[in-house]
PDB file of C-alpha atoms in Angstrom:
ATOM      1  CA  UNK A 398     101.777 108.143 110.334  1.00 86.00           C
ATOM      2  CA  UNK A 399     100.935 104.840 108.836  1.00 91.00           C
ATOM      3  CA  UNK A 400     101.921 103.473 105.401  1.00 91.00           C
ATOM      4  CA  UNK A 401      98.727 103.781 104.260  1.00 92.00           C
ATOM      5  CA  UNK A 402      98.447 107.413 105.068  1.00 94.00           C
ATOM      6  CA  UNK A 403     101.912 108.376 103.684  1.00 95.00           C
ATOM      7  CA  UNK A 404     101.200 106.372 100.832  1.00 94.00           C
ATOM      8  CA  UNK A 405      98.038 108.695 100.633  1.00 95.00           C
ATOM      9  CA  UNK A 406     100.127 111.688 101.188  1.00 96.00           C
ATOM     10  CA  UNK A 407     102.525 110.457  98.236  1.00 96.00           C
ATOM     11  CA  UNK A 408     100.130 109.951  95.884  1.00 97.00           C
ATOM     12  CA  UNK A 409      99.203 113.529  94.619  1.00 97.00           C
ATOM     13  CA  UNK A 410     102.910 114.295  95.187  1.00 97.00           C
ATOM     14  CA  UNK A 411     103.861 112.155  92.296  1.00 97.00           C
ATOM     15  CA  UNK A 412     100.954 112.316  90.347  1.00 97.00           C
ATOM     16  CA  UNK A 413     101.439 115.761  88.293  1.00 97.00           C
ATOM     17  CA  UNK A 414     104.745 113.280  86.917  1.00 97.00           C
ATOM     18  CA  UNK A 415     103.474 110.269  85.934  1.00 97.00           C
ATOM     19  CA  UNK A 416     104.132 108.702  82.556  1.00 96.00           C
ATOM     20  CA  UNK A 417     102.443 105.405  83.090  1.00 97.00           C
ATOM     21  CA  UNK A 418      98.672 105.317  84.703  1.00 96.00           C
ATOM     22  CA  UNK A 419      98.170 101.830  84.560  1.00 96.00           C
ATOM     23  CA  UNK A 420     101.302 101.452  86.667  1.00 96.00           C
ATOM     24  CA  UNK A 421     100.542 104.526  89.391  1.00 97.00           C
ATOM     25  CA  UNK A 422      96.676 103.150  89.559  1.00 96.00           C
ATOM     26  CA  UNK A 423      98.444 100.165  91.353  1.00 95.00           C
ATOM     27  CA  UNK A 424     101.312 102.235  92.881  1.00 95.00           C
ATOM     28  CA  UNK A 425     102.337 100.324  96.369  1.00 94.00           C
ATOM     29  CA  UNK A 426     105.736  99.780  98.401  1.00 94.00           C
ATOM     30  CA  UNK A 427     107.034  97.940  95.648  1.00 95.00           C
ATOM     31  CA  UNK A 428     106.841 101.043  92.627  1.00 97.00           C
ATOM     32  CA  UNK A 429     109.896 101.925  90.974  1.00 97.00           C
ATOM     33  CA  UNK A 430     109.423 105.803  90.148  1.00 97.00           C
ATOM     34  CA  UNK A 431     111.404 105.579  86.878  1.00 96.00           C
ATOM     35  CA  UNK A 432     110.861 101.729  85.595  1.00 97.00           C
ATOM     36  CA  UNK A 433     107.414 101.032  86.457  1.00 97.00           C
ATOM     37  CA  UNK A 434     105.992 104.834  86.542  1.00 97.00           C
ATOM     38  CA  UNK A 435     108.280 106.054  83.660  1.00 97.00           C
ATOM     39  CA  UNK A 436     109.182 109.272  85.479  1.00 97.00           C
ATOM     40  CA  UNK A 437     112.393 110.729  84.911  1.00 95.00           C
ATOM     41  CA  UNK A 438     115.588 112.399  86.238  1.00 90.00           C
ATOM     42  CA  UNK A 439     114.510 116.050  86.379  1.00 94.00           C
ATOM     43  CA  UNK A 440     110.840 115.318  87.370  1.00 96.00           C
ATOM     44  CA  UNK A 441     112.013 113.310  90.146  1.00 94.00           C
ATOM     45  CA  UNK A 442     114.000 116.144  91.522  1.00 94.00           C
ATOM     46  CA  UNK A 443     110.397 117.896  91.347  1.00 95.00           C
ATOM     47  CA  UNK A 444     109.321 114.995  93.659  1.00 96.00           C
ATOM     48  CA  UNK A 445     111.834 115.208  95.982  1.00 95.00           C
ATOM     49  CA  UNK A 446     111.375 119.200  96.459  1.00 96.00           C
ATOM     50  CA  UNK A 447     107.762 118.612  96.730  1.00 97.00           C
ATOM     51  CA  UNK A 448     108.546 115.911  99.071  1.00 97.00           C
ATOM     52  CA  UNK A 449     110.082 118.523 101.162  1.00 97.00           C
ATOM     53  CA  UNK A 450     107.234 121.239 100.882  1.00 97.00           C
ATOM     54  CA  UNK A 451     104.924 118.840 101.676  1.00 96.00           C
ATOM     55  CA  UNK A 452     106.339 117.006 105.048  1.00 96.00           C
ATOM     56  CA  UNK A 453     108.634 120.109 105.644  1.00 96.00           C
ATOM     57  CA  UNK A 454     111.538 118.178 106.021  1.00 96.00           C
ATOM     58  CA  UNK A 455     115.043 118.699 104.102  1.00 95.00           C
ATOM     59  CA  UNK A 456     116.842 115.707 102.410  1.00 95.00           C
ATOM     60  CA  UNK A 457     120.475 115.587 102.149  1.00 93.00           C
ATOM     61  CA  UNK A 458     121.929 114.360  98.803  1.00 92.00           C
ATOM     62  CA  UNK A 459     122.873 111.141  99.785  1.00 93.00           C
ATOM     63  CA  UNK A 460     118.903 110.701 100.445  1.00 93.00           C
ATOM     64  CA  UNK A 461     117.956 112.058  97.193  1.00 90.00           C
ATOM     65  CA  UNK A 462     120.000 109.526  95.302  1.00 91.00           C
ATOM     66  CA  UNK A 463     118.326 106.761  97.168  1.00 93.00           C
ATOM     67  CA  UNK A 464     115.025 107.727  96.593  1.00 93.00           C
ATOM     68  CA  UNK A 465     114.164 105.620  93.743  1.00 93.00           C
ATOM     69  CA  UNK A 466     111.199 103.734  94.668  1.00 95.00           C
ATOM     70  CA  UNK A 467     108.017 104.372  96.659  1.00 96.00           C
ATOM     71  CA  UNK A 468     109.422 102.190  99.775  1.00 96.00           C
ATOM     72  CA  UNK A 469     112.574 103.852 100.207  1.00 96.00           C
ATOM     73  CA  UNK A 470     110.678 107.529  99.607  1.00 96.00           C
ATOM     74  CA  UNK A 471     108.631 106.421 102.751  1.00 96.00           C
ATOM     75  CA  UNK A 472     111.622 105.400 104.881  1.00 96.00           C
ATOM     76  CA  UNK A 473     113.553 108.587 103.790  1.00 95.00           C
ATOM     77  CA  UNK A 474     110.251 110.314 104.718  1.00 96.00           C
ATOM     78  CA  UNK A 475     109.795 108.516 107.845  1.00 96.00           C
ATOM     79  CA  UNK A 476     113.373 108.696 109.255  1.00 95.00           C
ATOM     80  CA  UNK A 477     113.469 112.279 108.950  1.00 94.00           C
ATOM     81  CA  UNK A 478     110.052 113.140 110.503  1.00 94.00           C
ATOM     82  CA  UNK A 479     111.094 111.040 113.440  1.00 91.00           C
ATOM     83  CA  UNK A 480     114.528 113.215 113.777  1.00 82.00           C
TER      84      UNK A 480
END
């Protein structure tokens, strides 16, 4: 899977969450999921379990806490599909 298709994938994933529009309408690598999309703590667990639903994968804690932006939600994803 490319970035531009798990990008894809992410979208709807975060979009039920998202405080800021103007921000996710630009969403890229680069998004911060609480500064620039104003989503927080307990709706970024939601994510992280739909994360999981989604690409039926499990993610450790150590993951979870590292998942703080779009690019490291993509490498988290990535790594673990590839395991």
């Amino acid at each position: 899977m490319n970035k531009d298709q798990l990008i894809a994938k992410l979208k709807p994933i975060i979009a039920p969450y998202v405080q800021d529009e103007v921000a996710f309408k630009k969403l890229s690598e680069d998004t911060d999921f609480v500064k620039d999309l104003k989503i927080n703590s307990a709706n970024l667990v939601d994510i992280i379990l739909d994360i999981e639903d989604e690409f039926d994968i499990r993610l450790e804690n150590e993951d979870m806490e590292q998942m703080l932006d779009v690019k490291s939600a993509m490498a988290i994803v990535t790594s673990k599909l590839n395991n």
